[in-house]
Coordinates of C-alpha atoms and ligand atoms in Angstrom, one line a residue:
X1 CA -0.9 12.9 8.8
X2 CA -3.1 11.5 6.1
X3 CA -4.2 8.0 5.3
X4 CA -2.2 6.7 2.4
X5 CA -4.2 5.3 -0.6
X6 CA -2.2 2.2 -1.5
X7 CA -2.6 2.0 -5.3
X8 CA -0.4 -1.0 -5.4
X9 CA -2.5 -3.0 -3.0
X10 CA -5.8 -1.9 -4.7
X11 CA -4.5 -2.8 -8.1
X12 CA -3.3 -6.1 -6.9
X13 CA -6.7 -7.0 -5.6
X14 CA -8.2 -6.1 -9.0
X15 CA -5.6 -8.2 -10.9
X16 CA -6.3 -11.2 -8.6
X17 CA -10.0 -11.0 -9.5
X18 CA -9.1 -10.8 -13.2
X19 CA -6.7 -13.7 -12.8
X20 CA -9.5 -15.9 -11.4
X21 CA -11.8 -15.0 -14.2
X22 CA -9.2 -15.8 -16.8
X23 CA -8.6 -19.2 -15.0
X24 CA -12.3 -19.9 -15.4
X25 CA -12.1 -19.1 -19.1
X26 CA -9.1 -21.4 -19.5
X27 CA -10.8 -24.2 -17.5
X28 CA -13.8 -24.0 -19.7
X29 CA -11.7 -24.1 -22.8
X30 CA -12.6 -20.6 -23.9
X31 CA -10.4 -18.2 -25.8
X32 CA -7.9 -16.3 -23.6
X33 CA -8.2 -12.5 -23.9
X34 CA -5.4 -10.9 -25.8
X35 CA -4.0 -7.4 -25.9
X36 CA -1.7 -6.1 -28.6
X37 CA 0.6 -3.3 -27.5
X38 CA 2.4 -1.2 -30.1
X39 CA 5.5 0.8 -29.2
X40 CA 7.4 3.1 -31.5
X41 CA 11.0 4.0 -30.8
X42 CA 12.8 3.6 -27.5
X43 CA 11.7 6.3 -25.1
X44 CA 12.8 4.8 -21.8
X45 CA 9.6 6.0 -19.9
X46 CA 7.4 4.5 -22.7
X47 CA 9.4 1.3 -22.7
X48 CA 9.0 1.0 -18.9
X49 CA 5.2 1.6 -19.1
X50 CA 4.8 -1.0 -21.9
X51 CA 6.8 -3.6 -19.9
X52 CA 4.4 -3.0 -17.0
X53 CA 1.4 -3.6 -19.3
X54 CA 2.9 -6.9 -20.7
X55 CA 3.8 -8.1 -17.2
X56 CA 0.3 -7.4 -16.0
X57 CA -1.2 -9.4 -18.9
X58 CA 1.1 -12.3 -17.9
X59 CA 0.1 -12.0 -14.2
X60 CA -3.6 -12.1 -15.0
X61 CA -3.1 -15.0 -17.4
X62 CA -4.0 -13.0 -20.5
X63 CA -2.2 -13.2 -23.8
X64 CA -0.3 -10.3 -25.1
X65 CA 1.5 -9.3 -28.3
X66 CA 4.3 -6.7 -28.2
X67 CA 4.7 -5.0 -31.6
X68 CA 7.8 -2.8 -31.8
X69 CA 8.7 -0.3 -34.5
X70 CA 11.8 1.8 -34.9
X71 CA 11.6 5.6 -34.2
X72 CA 11.6 6.4 -38.0
X73 CA 8.7 4.0 -38.9
X74 CA 6.4 5.4 -41.6
X75 CA 2.9 6.3 -40.5
X76 CA 1.5 4.2 -43.3
X77 CA 3.3 1.1 -41.9
X78 CA 1.8 1.7 -38.4
X79 CA -1.7 2.2 -39.9
X80 CA -1.4 -1.0 -41.8
X81 CA -0.4 -2.9 -38.7
X82 CA -3.5 -1.5 -36.8
X83 CA -5.7 -2.5 -39.7
X84 CA -4.4 -6.0 -39.5
X85 CA -5.0 -6.1 -35.7
X86 CA -8.5 -4.6 -36.1
X87 CA -9.5 -7.7 -38.2
X88 CA -7.5 -10.3 -36.3
X89 CA -10.0 -12.4 -34.3
X90 CA -7.2 -13.4 -31.9
X91 CA -6.8 -9.8 -30.7
X92 CA -9.3 -8.2 -28.3
X93 CA -7.5 -5.0 -27.3
X94 CA -5.2 -2.7 -29.2
X95 CA -3.0 -0.1 -27.4
X96 CA -0.6 2.3 -29.1
X97 CA 1.8 3.7 -26.5
X98 CA 2.0 7.5 -26.6
X99 CA 3.7 9.8 -27.3
X100 CA 4.5 9.0 -30.9
X101 CA 7.4 10.5 -32.8
X102 CA 6.7 14.0 -34.3
X103 CA 6.5 12.8 -37.9
X104 CA 3.5 10.6 -37.1
X105 CA 0.0 12.1 -36.8
X106 CA -1.3 10.8 -33.4
X107 CA -4.9 11.5 -34.2
X108 CA -4.8 9.5 -37.4
X109 CA -3.2 6.6 -35.6
X110 CA -5.8 6.6 -32.7
X111 CA -8.7 7.1 -35.2
X112 CA -7.5 3.9 -37.0
X113 CA -8.1 1.6 -34.0
X114 CA -11.5 0.0 -34.2
X115 CA -13.6 1.4 -31.3
X116 CA -14.5 -2.1 -30.1
X117 CA -10.8 -2.9 -29.4
X118 CA -9.9 0.6 -28.2
X119 CA -8.9 -0.5 -24.6
X120 CA -7.3 2.9 -23.9
X121 CA -10.7 4.7 -24.7
X122 CA -9.0 7.3 -26.8
X123 CA -10.9 6.8 -30.1
X124 CA -13.3 9.7 -30.8
X125 CA -16.3 7.3 -30.7
X126 CA -15.4 6.2 -27.2
X127 CA -14.8 9.8 -26.1
X128 CA -18.1 10.8 -27.5
X129 CA -19.9 7.9 -25.9
X130 CA -18.3 8.7 -22.5
X131 CA -19.5 12.3 -22.7
X132 CA -23.0 11.2 -23.8
X133 CA -23.2 8.7 -20.9
X134 CA -23.4 5.7 -23.2
X135 CA -21.5 2.4 -22.9
X136 CA -17.9 2.8 -24.0
X137 CA -14.3 2.0 -23.1
X138 CA -13.4 4.4 -20.2
X139 CA -9.7 5.7 -20.3
X140 CA -7.6 3.7 -17.8
X141 CA -6.0 6.4 -15.6
X142 CA -9.3 8.3 -15.0
X143 CA -11.1 5.0 -14.2
X144 CA -8.3 4.0 -11.8
X145 CA -8.6 7.4 -10.0
X146 CA -12.3 6.8 -9.4
X147 CA -11.5 3.3 -8.0
X148 CA -8.9 4.8 -5.7
X149 CA -11.3 7.4 -4.4
X150 CA -14.0 4.7 -3.9
X151 CA -11.4 2.6 -2.0
X152 CA -11.4 5.2 0.8
X153 CA -15.0 4.4 1.5
X154 CA -15.9 8.1 1.2
X155 CA -18.7 9.0 -1.1
X156 CA -18.2 11.3 -4.2
X157 CA -21.8 12.6 -4.4
X158 CA -22.2 16.3 -3.5
X159 CA -18.4 16.8 -3.0
X160 CA -16.5 19.7 -4.5
X161 CA -14.0 18.2 -6.9
X162 CA -11.2 20.2 -8.5
X163 CA -9.2 18.7 -11.3
X164 CA -6.0 20.5 -12.1
X165 CA -5.0 19.7 -15.7
X166 CA -7.2 19.5 -18.8
X167 CA -5.6 16.7 -20.9
X168 CA -7.6 14.4 -23.1
X169 CA -6.0 11.4 -21.3
X170 CA -6.7 12.4 -17.7
X171 CA -8.1 15.8 -16.8
X172 CA -11.1 16.0 -19.1
X173 CA -12.3 12.3 -18.7
X174 CA -11.8 12.2 -14.9
X175 CA -13.9 15.4 -14.6
X176 CA -16.7 13.6 -16.5
X177 CA -16.4 10.5 -14.3
X178 CA -16.6 12.7 -11.2
X179 CA -19.6 14.5 -12.6
X180 CA -21.3 11.2 -13.4
X181 CA -21.0 10.4 -9.6
X182 CA -22.6 13.7 -8.7
X183 CA -19.6 15.7 -7.6
X184 CA -19.5 19.4 -8.4
X185 CA -16.5 19.6 -10.7
X186 CA -14.2 22.4 -11.6
X187 CA -11.3 22.0 -14.1
X188 CA -8.3 24.2 -13.4
X189 CA -5.4 24.8 -15.7
X190 CA -2.3 26.9 -16.4
X191 CA -4.4 30.1 -16.9
X192 CA -6.6 29.6 -13.8
X193 CA -6.4 32.7 -11.6
X194 CA -5.6 32.1 -7.9
X195 CA -5.3 28.3 -8.2
X196 CA -4.7 28.0 -4.4
X197 CA -8.0 29.7 -3.5
X198 CA -9.7 27.2 -5.7
X199 CA -7.9 24.0 -4.6
X200 CA -8.5 25.0 -1.0
X201 CA -12.2 24.5 -1.6
X202 CA -11.7 20.9 -3.0
X203 CA -13.0 17.9 -1.0
X204 CA -11.5 15.9 -3.9
X205 CA -8.3 17.3 -5.5
X206 CA -6.9 15.6 -8.6
X207 CA -3.5 16.9 -9.8
X208 CA -2.7 16.0 -13.4
X209 CA -0.4 18.7 -14.5
X210 CA 2.9 17.0 -15.2
X211 CA 5.0 19.4 -13.2
X212 CA 6.6 18.4 -9.9
X213 CA 5.3 19.9 -6.6
X214 CA 2.6 22.2 -8.1
X215 CA 0.3 21.4 -5.3
X216 CA 1.6 22.2 -1.8
X217 CA 0.1 21.6 1.6
X218 CA -1.2 25.2 1.9
X219 CA -3.3 24.6 -1.2
X220 CA -5.1 21.6 0.3
X221 CA -8.4 21.6 2.3
X222 CA -8.0 19.9 5.6
X223 CA -9.3 16.3 5.3
X224 CA -9.4 16.4 1.5
X225 CA -8.8 13.4 -0.8
X226 CA -5.7 14.2 -2.9
X227 CA -5.0 12.1 -6.0
X228 CA -1.6 12.7 -7.5
X229 CA -1.4 11.7 -11.2
X230 CA 2.0 13.2 -11.9
X231 CA 4.9 10.9 -12.8
X232 CA 7.9 13.3 -13.0
X233 CA 11.5 12.2 -13.0
X234 CA 13.8 14.3 -10.8
X235 CA 17.4 15.1 -11.8
X236 CA 18.7 12.3 -9.5
X237 CA 16.4 9.8 -11.3
X238 CA 13.7 9.5 -8.7
X239 CA 10.0 9.6 -9.5
X240 CA 8.0 12.4 -8.0
X241 CA 4.4 13.6 -8.3
X242 CA 2.6 16.9 -9.0
X243 CA 1.9 17.1 -5.3
X244 CA 4.4 18.0 -2.7
X245 CA 3.8 14.9 -0.6
X246 CA 5.6 16.1 2.6
X247 CA 3.5 19.2 3.1
X248 CA 0.2 17.9 1.5
X249 CA 0.1 14.7 3.6
X250 CA 0.1 16.9 6.7
X251 CA -3.2 18.4 5.7
X252 CA -5.1 15.9 3.5
X253 CA -7.4 13.2 4.8
X254 CA -6.3 10.8 2.1
X255 CA -3.4 11.0 -0.3
X256 CA -1.9 8.8 -3.1
X257 CA 1.9 8.3 -3.1
X258 CA 4.1 8.4 -6.2
X259 CA 5.1 5.8 -7.1
X260 CA 2.5 3.3 -5.9
X261 CA -0.6 5.4 -6.3
X262 CA -2.3 6.0 -9.6
X263 CA 0.3 4.3 -11.8
X264 CA -0.4 0.7 -10.9
X265 CA -4.2 1.4 -11.2
X266 CA -3.8 2.5 -14.8
X267 CA -2.4 -0.9 -15.7
X268 CA -5.1 -2.8 -13.7
X269 CA -7.8 -0.9 -15.5
X270 CA -6.2 -1.7 -18.9
X271 CA -6.5 -5.4 -18.0
X272 CA -10.2 -4.9 -17.0
X273 CA -10.8 -3.2 -20.3
X274 CA -9.1 -6.0 -22.2
X275 CA -11.3 -8.6 -20.5
X276 CA -14.3 -6.5 -21.4
X277 CA -13.1 -6.2 -25.0
X278 CA -13.1 -10.0 -25.2
X279 CA -16.8 -10.0 -24.4
X280 CA -16.7 -10.7 -20.7
X281 CA -17.5 -8.2 -17.9
X282 CA -14.7 -7.5 -15.4
Ligands
GUN301 N1 1.1 7.5 -22.5 C1 0.9 8.0 -21.3 N2 -0.2 7.5 -20.7 C2 -0.7 6.7 -21.7 C3 -1.9 5.9 -21.7 O1 -2.7 5.8 -20.7 N3 -2.1 5.1 -22.8 C4 -1.2 5.2 -23.8 N4 -1.5 4.4 -24.9 N5 -0.1 5.9 -23.9 C5 0.1 6.7 -22.8

């Protein structure tokens, strides 16, 4: 049986540290960091994620603004709001919850956020700077994954890492972060031949596919670190990952649960990025 990587506990420690830093800012009469979160429509999953982000801001003592638009909002209205937030000196970070309705061009919206307030790290300038190894906002989920791996005390350097999934939000950036830490990285995807043969070589296996149970125990190298990024809802309403926990946890050395693994870390990293956007280091 593997060791469980407790994302809830690790994220709580991070939030406690942030809370102390915000308390110092408050005591010194400084300006409290503020994140603006934009949500369009009422997708229940998006609503739940946004609630978590606002709650984390409250927990750490940061300010937040929740800006809600109806599903049929015009793109121009959204862009105008982002422009206003870009120039608002009281706002440090701007996050637009994805996905957006189909009539809105997601790229245009993300491009409109000023890179210095792009706490999600999705703006092309931040993406470019990440890949160039320059200072930038690092996307929250990938950054959270690295922190979870580091929490095991095992080193990343020289390890064989396999990332399953090639999204802009998780797969691609986490591959770059692992590469930066001197792992040998392979990105697998839906067209990869013999996925199991590949994943069985992975000392670090990151599953970010968005389909339940894609990774089973027979695909895991004994002793591997397995990070499950999937948040899939089953027919009976439960959350389940991309990894079949029951079988994989028999083989892995370390494994993240769903829920309570990567999810809480994404939010903790968002709070770190917000503090950073306000000009302070986390
Ligand atoms: N939707 C799913 N994940 C994310 C995320 O990390 N940030 C935003 N803004 N939307 C998301």
